[in-house]
Coordinates of C-alpha atoms in Angstrom, one line a residue:
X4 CA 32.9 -35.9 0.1
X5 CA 33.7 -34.2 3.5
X6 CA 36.2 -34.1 6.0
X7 CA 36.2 -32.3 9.0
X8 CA 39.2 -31.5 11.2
X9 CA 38.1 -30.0 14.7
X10 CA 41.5 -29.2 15.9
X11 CA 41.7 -26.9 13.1
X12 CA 38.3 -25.4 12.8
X13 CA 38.0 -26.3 9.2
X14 CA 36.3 -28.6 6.7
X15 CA 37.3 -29.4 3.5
X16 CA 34.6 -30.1 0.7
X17 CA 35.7 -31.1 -3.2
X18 CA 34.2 -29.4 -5.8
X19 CA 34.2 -29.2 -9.7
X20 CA 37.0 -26.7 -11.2
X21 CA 34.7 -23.7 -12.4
X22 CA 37.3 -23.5 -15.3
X23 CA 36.5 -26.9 -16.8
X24 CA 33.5 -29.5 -17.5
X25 CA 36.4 -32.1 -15.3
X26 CA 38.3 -31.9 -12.3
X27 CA 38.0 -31.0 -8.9
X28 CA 39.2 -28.6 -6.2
X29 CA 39.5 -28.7 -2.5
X30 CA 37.8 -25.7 -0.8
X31 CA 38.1 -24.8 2.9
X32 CA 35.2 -23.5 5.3
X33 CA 36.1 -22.1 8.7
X34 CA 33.8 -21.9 11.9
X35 CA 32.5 -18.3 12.0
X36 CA 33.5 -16.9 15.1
X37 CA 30.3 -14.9 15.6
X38 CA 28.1 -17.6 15.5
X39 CA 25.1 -19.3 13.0
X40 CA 25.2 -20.1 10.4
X41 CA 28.6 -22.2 11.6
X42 CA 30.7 -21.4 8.6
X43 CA 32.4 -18.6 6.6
X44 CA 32.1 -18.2 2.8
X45 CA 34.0 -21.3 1.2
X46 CA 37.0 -20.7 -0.7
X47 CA 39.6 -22.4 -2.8
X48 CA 42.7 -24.0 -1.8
X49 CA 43.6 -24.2 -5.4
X50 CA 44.4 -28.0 -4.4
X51 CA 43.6 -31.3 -5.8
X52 CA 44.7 -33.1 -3.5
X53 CA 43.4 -33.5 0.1
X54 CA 46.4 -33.5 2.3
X55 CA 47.8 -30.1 0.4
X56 CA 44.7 -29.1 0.6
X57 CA 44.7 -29.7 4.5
X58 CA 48.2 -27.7 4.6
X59 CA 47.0 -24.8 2.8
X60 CA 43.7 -24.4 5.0
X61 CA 46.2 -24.8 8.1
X62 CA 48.6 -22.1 7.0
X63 CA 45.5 -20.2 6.5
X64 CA 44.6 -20.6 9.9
X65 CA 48.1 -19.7 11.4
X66 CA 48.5 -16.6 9.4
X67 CA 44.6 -15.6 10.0
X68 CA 44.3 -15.2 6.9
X69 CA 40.2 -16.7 6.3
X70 CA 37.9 -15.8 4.0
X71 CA 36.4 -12.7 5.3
X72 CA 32.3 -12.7 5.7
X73 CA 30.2 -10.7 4.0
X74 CA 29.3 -7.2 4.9
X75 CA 25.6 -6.3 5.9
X76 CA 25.9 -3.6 3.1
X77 CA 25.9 -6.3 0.2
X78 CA 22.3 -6.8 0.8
X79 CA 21.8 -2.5 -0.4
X80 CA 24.6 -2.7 -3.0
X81 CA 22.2 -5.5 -4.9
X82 CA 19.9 -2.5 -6.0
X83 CA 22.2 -0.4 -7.9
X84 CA 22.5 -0.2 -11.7
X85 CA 25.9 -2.0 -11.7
X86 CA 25.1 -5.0 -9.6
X87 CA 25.2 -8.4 -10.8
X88 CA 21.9 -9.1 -10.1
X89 CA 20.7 -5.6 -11.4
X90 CA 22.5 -6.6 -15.0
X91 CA 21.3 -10.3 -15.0
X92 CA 17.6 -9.4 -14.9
X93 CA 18.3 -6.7 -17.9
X94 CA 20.4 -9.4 -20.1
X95 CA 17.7 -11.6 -19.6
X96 CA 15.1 -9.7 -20.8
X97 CA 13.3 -8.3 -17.6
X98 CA 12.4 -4.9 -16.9
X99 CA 13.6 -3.0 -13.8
X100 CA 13.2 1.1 -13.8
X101 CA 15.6 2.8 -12.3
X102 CA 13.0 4.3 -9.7
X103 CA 12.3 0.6 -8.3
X104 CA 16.4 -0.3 -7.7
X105 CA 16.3 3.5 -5.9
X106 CA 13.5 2.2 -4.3
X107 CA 14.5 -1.3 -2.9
X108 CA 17.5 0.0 -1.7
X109 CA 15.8 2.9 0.3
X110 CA 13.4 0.2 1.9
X111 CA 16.5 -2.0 3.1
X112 CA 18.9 0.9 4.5
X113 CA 15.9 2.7 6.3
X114 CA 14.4 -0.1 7.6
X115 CA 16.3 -2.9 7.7
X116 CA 20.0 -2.5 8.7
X117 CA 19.4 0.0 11.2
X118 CA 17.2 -3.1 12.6
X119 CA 20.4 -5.5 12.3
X120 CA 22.3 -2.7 13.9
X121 CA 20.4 -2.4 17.0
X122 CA 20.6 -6.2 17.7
X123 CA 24.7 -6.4 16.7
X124 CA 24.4 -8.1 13.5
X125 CA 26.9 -7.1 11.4
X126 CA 28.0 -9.8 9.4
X127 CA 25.6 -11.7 6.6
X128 CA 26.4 -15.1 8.3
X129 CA 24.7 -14.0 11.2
X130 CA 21.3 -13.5 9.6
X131 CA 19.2 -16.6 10.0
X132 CA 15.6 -17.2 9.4
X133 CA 14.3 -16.7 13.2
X134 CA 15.8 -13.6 13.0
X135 CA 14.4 -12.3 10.0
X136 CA 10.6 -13.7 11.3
X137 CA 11.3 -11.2 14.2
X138 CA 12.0 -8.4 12.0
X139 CA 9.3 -8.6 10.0
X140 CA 7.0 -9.1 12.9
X141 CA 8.5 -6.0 14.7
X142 CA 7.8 -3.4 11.0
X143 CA 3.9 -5.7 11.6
X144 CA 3.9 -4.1 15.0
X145 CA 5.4 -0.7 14.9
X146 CA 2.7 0.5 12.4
X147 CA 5.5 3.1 10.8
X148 CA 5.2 1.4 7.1
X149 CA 1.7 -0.7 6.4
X150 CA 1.6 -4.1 6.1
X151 CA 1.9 -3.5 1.9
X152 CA 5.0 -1.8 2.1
X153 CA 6.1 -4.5 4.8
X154 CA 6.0 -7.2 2.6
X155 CA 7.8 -5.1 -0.5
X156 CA 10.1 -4.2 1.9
X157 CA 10.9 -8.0 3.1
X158 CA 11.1 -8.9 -0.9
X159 CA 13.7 -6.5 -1.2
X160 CA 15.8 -8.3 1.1
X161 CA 14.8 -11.5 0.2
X162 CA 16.1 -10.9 -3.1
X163 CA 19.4 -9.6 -1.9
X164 CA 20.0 -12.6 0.0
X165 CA 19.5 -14.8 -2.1
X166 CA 21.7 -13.2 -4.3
X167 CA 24.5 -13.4 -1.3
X168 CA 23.9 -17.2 -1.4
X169 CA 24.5 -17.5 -5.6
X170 CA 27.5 -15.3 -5.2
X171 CA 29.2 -17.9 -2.3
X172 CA 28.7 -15.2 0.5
X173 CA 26.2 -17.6 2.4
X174 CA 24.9 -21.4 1.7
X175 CA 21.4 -20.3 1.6
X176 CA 19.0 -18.0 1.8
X177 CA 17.7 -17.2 5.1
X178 CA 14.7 -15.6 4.1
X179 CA 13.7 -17.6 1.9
X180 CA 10.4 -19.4 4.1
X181 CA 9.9 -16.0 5.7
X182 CA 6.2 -15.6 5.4
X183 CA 4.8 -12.2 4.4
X184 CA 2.2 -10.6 6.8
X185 CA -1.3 -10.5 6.1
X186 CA -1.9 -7.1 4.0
X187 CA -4.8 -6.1 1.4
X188 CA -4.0 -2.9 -0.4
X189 CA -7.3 -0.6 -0.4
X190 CA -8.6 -0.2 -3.2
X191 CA -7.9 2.5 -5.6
X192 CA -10.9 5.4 -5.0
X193 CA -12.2 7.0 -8.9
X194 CA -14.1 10.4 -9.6
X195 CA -18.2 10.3 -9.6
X196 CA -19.2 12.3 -12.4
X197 CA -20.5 15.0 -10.4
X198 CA -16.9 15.2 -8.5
X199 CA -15.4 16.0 -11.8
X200 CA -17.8 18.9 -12.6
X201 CA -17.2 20.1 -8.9
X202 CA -13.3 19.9 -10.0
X203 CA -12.6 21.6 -13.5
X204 CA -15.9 23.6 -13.8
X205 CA -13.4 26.5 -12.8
X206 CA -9.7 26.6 -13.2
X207 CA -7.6 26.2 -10.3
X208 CA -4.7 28.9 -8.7
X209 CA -2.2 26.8 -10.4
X210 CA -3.6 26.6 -13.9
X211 CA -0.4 24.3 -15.2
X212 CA -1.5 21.8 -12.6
X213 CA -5.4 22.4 -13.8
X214 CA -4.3 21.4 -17.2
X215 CA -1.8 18.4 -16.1
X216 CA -5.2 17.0 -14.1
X217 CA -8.0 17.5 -16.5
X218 CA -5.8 16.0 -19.6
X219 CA -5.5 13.0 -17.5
X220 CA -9.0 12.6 -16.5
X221 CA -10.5 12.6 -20.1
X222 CA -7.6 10.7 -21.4
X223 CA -6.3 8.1 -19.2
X224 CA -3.0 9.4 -19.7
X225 CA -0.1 8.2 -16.5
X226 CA 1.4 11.1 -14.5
X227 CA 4.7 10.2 -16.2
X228 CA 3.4 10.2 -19.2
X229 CA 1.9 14.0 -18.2
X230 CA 5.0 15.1 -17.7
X231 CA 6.8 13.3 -20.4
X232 CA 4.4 15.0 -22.8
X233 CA 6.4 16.9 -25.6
X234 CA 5.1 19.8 -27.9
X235 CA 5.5 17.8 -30.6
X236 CA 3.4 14.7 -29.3
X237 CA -0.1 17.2 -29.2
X238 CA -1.5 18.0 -32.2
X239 CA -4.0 20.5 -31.5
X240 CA -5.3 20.6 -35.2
X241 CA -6.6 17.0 -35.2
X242 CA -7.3 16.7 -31.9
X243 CA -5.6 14.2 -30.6
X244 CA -2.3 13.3 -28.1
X245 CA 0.3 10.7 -29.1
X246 CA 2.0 8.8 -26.1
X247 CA 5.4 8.1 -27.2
X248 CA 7.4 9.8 -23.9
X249 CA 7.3 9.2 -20.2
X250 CA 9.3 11.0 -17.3
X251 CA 10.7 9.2 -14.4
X252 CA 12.6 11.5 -12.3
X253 CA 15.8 8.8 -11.7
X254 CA 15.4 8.0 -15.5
X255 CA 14.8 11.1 -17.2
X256 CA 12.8 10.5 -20.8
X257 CA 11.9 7.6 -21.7
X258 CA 9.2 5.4 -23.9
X259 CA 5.9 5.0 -21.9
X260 CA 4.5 1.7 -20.8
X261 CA 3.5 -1.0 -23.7
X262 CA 1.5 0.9 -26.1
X263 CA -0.8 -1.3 -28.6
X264 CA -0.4 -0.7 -31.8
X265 CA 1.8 2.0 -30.8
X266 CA -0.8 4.8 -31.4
X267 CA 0.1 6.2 -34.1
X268 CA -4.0 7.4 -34.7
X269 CA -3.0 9.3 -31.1
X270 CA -5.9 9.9 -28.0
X271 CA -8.4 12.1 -28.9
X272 CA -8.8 15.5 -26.6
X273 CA -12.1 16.6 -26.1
X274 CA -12.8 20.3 -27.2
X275 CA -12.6 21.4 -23.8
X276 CA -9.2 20.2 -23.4
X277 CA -8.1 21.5 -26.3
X278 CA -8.8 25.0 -25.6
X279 CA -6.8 24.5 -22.2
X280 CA -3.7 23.2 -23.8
X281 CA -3.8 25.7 -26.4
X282 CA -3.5 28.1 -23.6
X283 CA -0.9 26.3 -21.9
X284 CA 1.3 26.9 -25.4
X285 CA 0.6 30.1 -25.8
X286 CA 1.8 31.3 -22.9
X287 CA 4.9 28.5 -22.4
X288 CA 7.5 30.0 -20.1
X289 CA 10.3 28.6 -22.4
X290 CA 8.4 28.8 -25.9
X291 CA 6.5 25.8 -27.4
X292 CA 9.3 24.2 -29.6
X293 CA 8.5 20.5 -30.4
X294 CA 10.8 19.0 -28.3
X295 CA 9.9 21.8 -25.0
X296 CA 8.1 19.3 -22.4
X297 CA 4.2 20.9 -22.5
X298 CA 3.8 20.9 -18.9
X299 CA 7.2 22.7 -18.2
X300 CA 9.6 23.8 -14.8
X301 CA 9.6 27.2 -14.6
X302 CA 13.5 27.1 -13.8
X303 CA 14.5 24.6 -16.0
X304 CA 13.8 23.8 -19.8
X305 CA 15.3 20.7 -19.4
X306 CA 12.6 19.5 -17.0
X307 CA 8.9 18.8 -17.0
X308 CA 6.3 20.6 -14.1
X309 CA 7.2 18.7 -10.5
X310 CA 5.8 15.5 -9.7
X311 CA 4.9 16.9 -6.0
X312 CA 3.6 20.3 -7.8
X313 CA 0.8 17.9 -9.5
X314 CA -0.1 15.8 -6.7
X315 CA -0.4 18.8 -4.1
X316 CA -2.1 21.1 -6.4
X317 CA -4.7 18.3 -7.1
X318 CA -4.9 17.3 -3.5
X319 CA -5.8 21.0 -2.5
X320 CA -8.0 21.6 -5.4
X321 CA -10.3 18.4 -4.1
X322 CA -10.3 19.8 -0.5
X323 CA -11.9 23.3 -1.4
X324 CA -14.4 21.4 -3.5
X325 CA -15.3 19.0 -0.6
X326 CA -14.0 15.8 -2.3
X327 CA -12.3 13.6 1.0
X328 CA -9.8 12.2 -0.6
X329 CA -8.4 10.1 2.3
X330 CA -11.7 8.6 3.0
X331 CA -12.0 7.1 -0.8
X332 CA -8.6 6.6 -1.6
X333 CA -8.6 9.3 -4.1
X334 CA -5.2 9.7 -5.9
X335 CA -4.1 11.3 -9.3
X336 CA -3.6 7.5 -10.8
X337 CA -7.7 7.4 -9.8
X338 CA -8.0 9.6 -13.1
X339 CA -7.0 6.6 -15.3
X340 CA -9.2 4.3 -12.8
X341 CA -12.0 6.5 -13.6
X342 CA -11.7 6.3 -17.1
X343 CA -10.9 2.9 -17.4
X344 CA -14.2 1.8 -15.4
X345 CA -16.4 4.4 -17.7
X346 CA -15.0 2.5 -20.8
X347 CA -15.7 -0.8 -19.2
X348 CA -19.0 -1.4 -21.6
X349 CA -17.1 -1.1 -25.0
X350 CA -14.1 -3.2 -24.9
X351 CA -12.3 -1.6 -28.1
X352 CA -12.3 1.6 -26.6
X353 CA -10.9 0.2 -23.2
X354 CA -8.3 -1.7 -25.0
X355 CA -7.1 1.6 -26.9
X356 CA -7.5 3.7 -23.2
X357 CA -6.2 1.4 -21.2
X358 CA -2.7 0.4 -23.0
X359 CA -2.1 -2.4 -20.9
X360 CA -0.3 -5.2 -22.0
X361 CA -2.4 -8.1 -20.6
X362 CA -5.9 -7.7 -20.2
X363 CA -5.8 -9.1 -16.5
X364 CA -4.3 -6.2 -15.3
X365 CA -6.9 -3.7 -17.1
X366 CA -9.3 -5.7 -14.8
X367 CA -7.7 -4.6 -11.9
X368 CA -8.9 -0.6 -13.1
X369 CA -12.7 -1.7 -13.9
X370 CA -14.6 -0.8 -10.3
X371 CA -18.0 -0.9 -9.3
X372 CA -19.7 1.8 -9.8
X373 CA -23.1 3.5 -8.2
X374 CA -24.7 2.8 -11.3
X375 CA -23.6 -0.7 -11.7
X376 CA -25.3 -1.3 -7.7
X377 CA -28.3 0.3 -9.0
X378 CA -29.1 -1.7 -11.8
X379 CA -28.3 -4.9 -10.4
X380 CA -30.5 -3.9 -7.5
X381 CA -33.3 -3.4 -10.3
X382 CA -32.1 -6.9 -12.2
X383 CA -32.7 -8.6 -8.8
X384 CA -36.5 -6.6 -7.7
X385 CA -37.8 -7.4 -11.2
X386 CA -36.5 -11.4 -11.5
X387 CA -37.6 -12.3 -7.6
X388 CA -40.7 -9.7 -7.6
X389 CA -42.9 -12.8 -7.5
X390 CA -41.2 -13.3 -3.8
X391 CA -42.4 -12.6 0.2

């Protein structure tokens, strides 16, 4: 039941008491000064009844005393640890790393409020969905992100908002029938054969970095899972690597992704490998004690080789070996594609490679390779030879 009063700029609407399964409260709106959406966050008149409730809103209204709107920097303050929304995915079971919060709220203050800011928006009532539409189309346009990060970068504030709207700040979510842009992520490059002998037939300037690479191109192995890598995990004797660490620089150790059957049998290292990680012990800047990272900073004990130290050193090894990396979307996650699609014709070693939790995303790893055109080419000649 509504009223609506427009000498006083208010409307009343009765609600249930939050307190209790019965009763009801009065709680005023008030026209928003700056515009659409028309009213302010609601709030409580503590009243039962409608004329008190009337006298409370109108006192409000002489003494300027109304709800306050919310704050454009709400929608960052959603991705941090301590957030409401932040908590109430971990209570309820759902993952969220530490890197994606860091991550969501980077997207929204670099490319969203300054956005807001240029067009006077400064208040989440403002926001509507026309608005929004325009801002997505002008990220579409200015080509500075692609359209992939366009569209994470749209969920991120999505999300806020519509956590603004549970929490009372606004009556709905304005983003909600945004429409993300048309994007299709390239797909992930992987190593011929004959790029990987071009790669670790000789060790690279960095020969940490050498090590990091060619573990994870013969085992599948994450780069967080690289640098997570403790002493005590590689057992050199039997061969083999047990994934039971990852390192995510805004989370620090941590277990790896789901592991079947948690490995306890461990990956097994070809010989090669071994002899490069026994030289990576041996001469450990900090000593190889089981709980010393293997892959180690050289300043700090308490820290595993850079992230950017990996990546760069790969990316320079690959340009003096003529590998274009741009051109087939070569990365150092393409060592685990690379694997994953050579394992693609026994499906107990994938499983045990691959570690994935569902096998739909395994599938999105398995790629078509120059030998898989060729003998389908050959399938096709020798069924339909009897054609033209």
């Amino acid at each position: 039941m509504n009223s609506f009063n427009t000498k006083t700029e208010y409307h009343l609407i009765k609600k249930k008491k939050r307190s209790s399964r019965s009763g009801y409260v009065y709680y005023a709106g008030f026209l928003n000064p700056a515009g659409q959406p028309k009213y302010l966050k609601m709030k409580s008149t503590g009243q039962t009844n409608k004329n008190a409730a009337r006298k409370v809103a109108e006192q409000w209204i002489s003494q300027g005393i109304m709800m306050p709107d919310g704050e454009l920097s709400y929608l960052a303050e959603v991705w941090t640890p301590d957030s409401v929304y932040v908590k109430g995915r971990l209570a309820r079971g759902r993952s969220m790393s530490k890197t994606y919060i860091a991550v969501s709220k980077r997207w929204i203050e670099l490319h969203f409020l300054p956005y807001c800011e240029k067009h006077s928006i400064t208040q989440l009532s403002q926001l509507d969905t026309a608005f929004i539409n325009r801002w997505v189309i002008h990220l579409w346009e200015e080509g500075k992100i692609g359209p992939v990060t366009v569209n994470k970068v749209l969920q991120a504030v999505k999300v806020s908002l519509g956590q603004a709207a549970r929490d009372g700040l606004i009556p709905s979510n304005p983003a909600r029938d945004v429409e993300p842009v048309a994007a299709q992520e390239k797909e992930r490059g992987i190593f011929t054969l004959e790029e990987y002998k071009k790669l670790f037939s000789e060790p690279w300037d960095d020969f940490a970095v050498y090590a990091a690479c060619y573990l994870a191109a013969t085992t599948a192995m994450r780069l967080g899972e690289i640098r997570g890598l403790l002493v005590k995990n590689l057992d050199l004797e039997k061969g083999v690597v047990h994934i039971r660490t990852s390192w995510q620089d805004n989370e620090g150790l941590k277990p790896p992704k789901w592991n079947s059957v948690s490995h306890e049998e461990g990956i097994p290292l070809m010989p090669g490998v071994r002899g490069v990680l026994q030289k990576i012990l041996n001469t450990h800047r900090w000593g190889a004690n089981p709980n010393n990272f293997v892959f180690c900073d050289l300043d700090n004990a308490d820290r595993p080789l850079g992230k950017d130290k990996i990546t760069n050193g790969l990316y320079i090894a690959m340009k003096k070996n003529g590998i274009d990396r741009k051109a087939k979307n070569l990365s150092f996650h393409s060592f685990r594609h690379t694997m994953i699609t050579n394992m693609k014709d026994d499906p107990r070693l994938l499983r045990h490679f691959a570690r994935h939790k569902q096998e739909r995303i395994t599938e999105r790893y398995i790629h078509l390779t120059q030998e898989d055109t060729t003998r389908f080419e050959k399938t096709v000649s020798d069924r339909f030879s009897f054609a033209g």
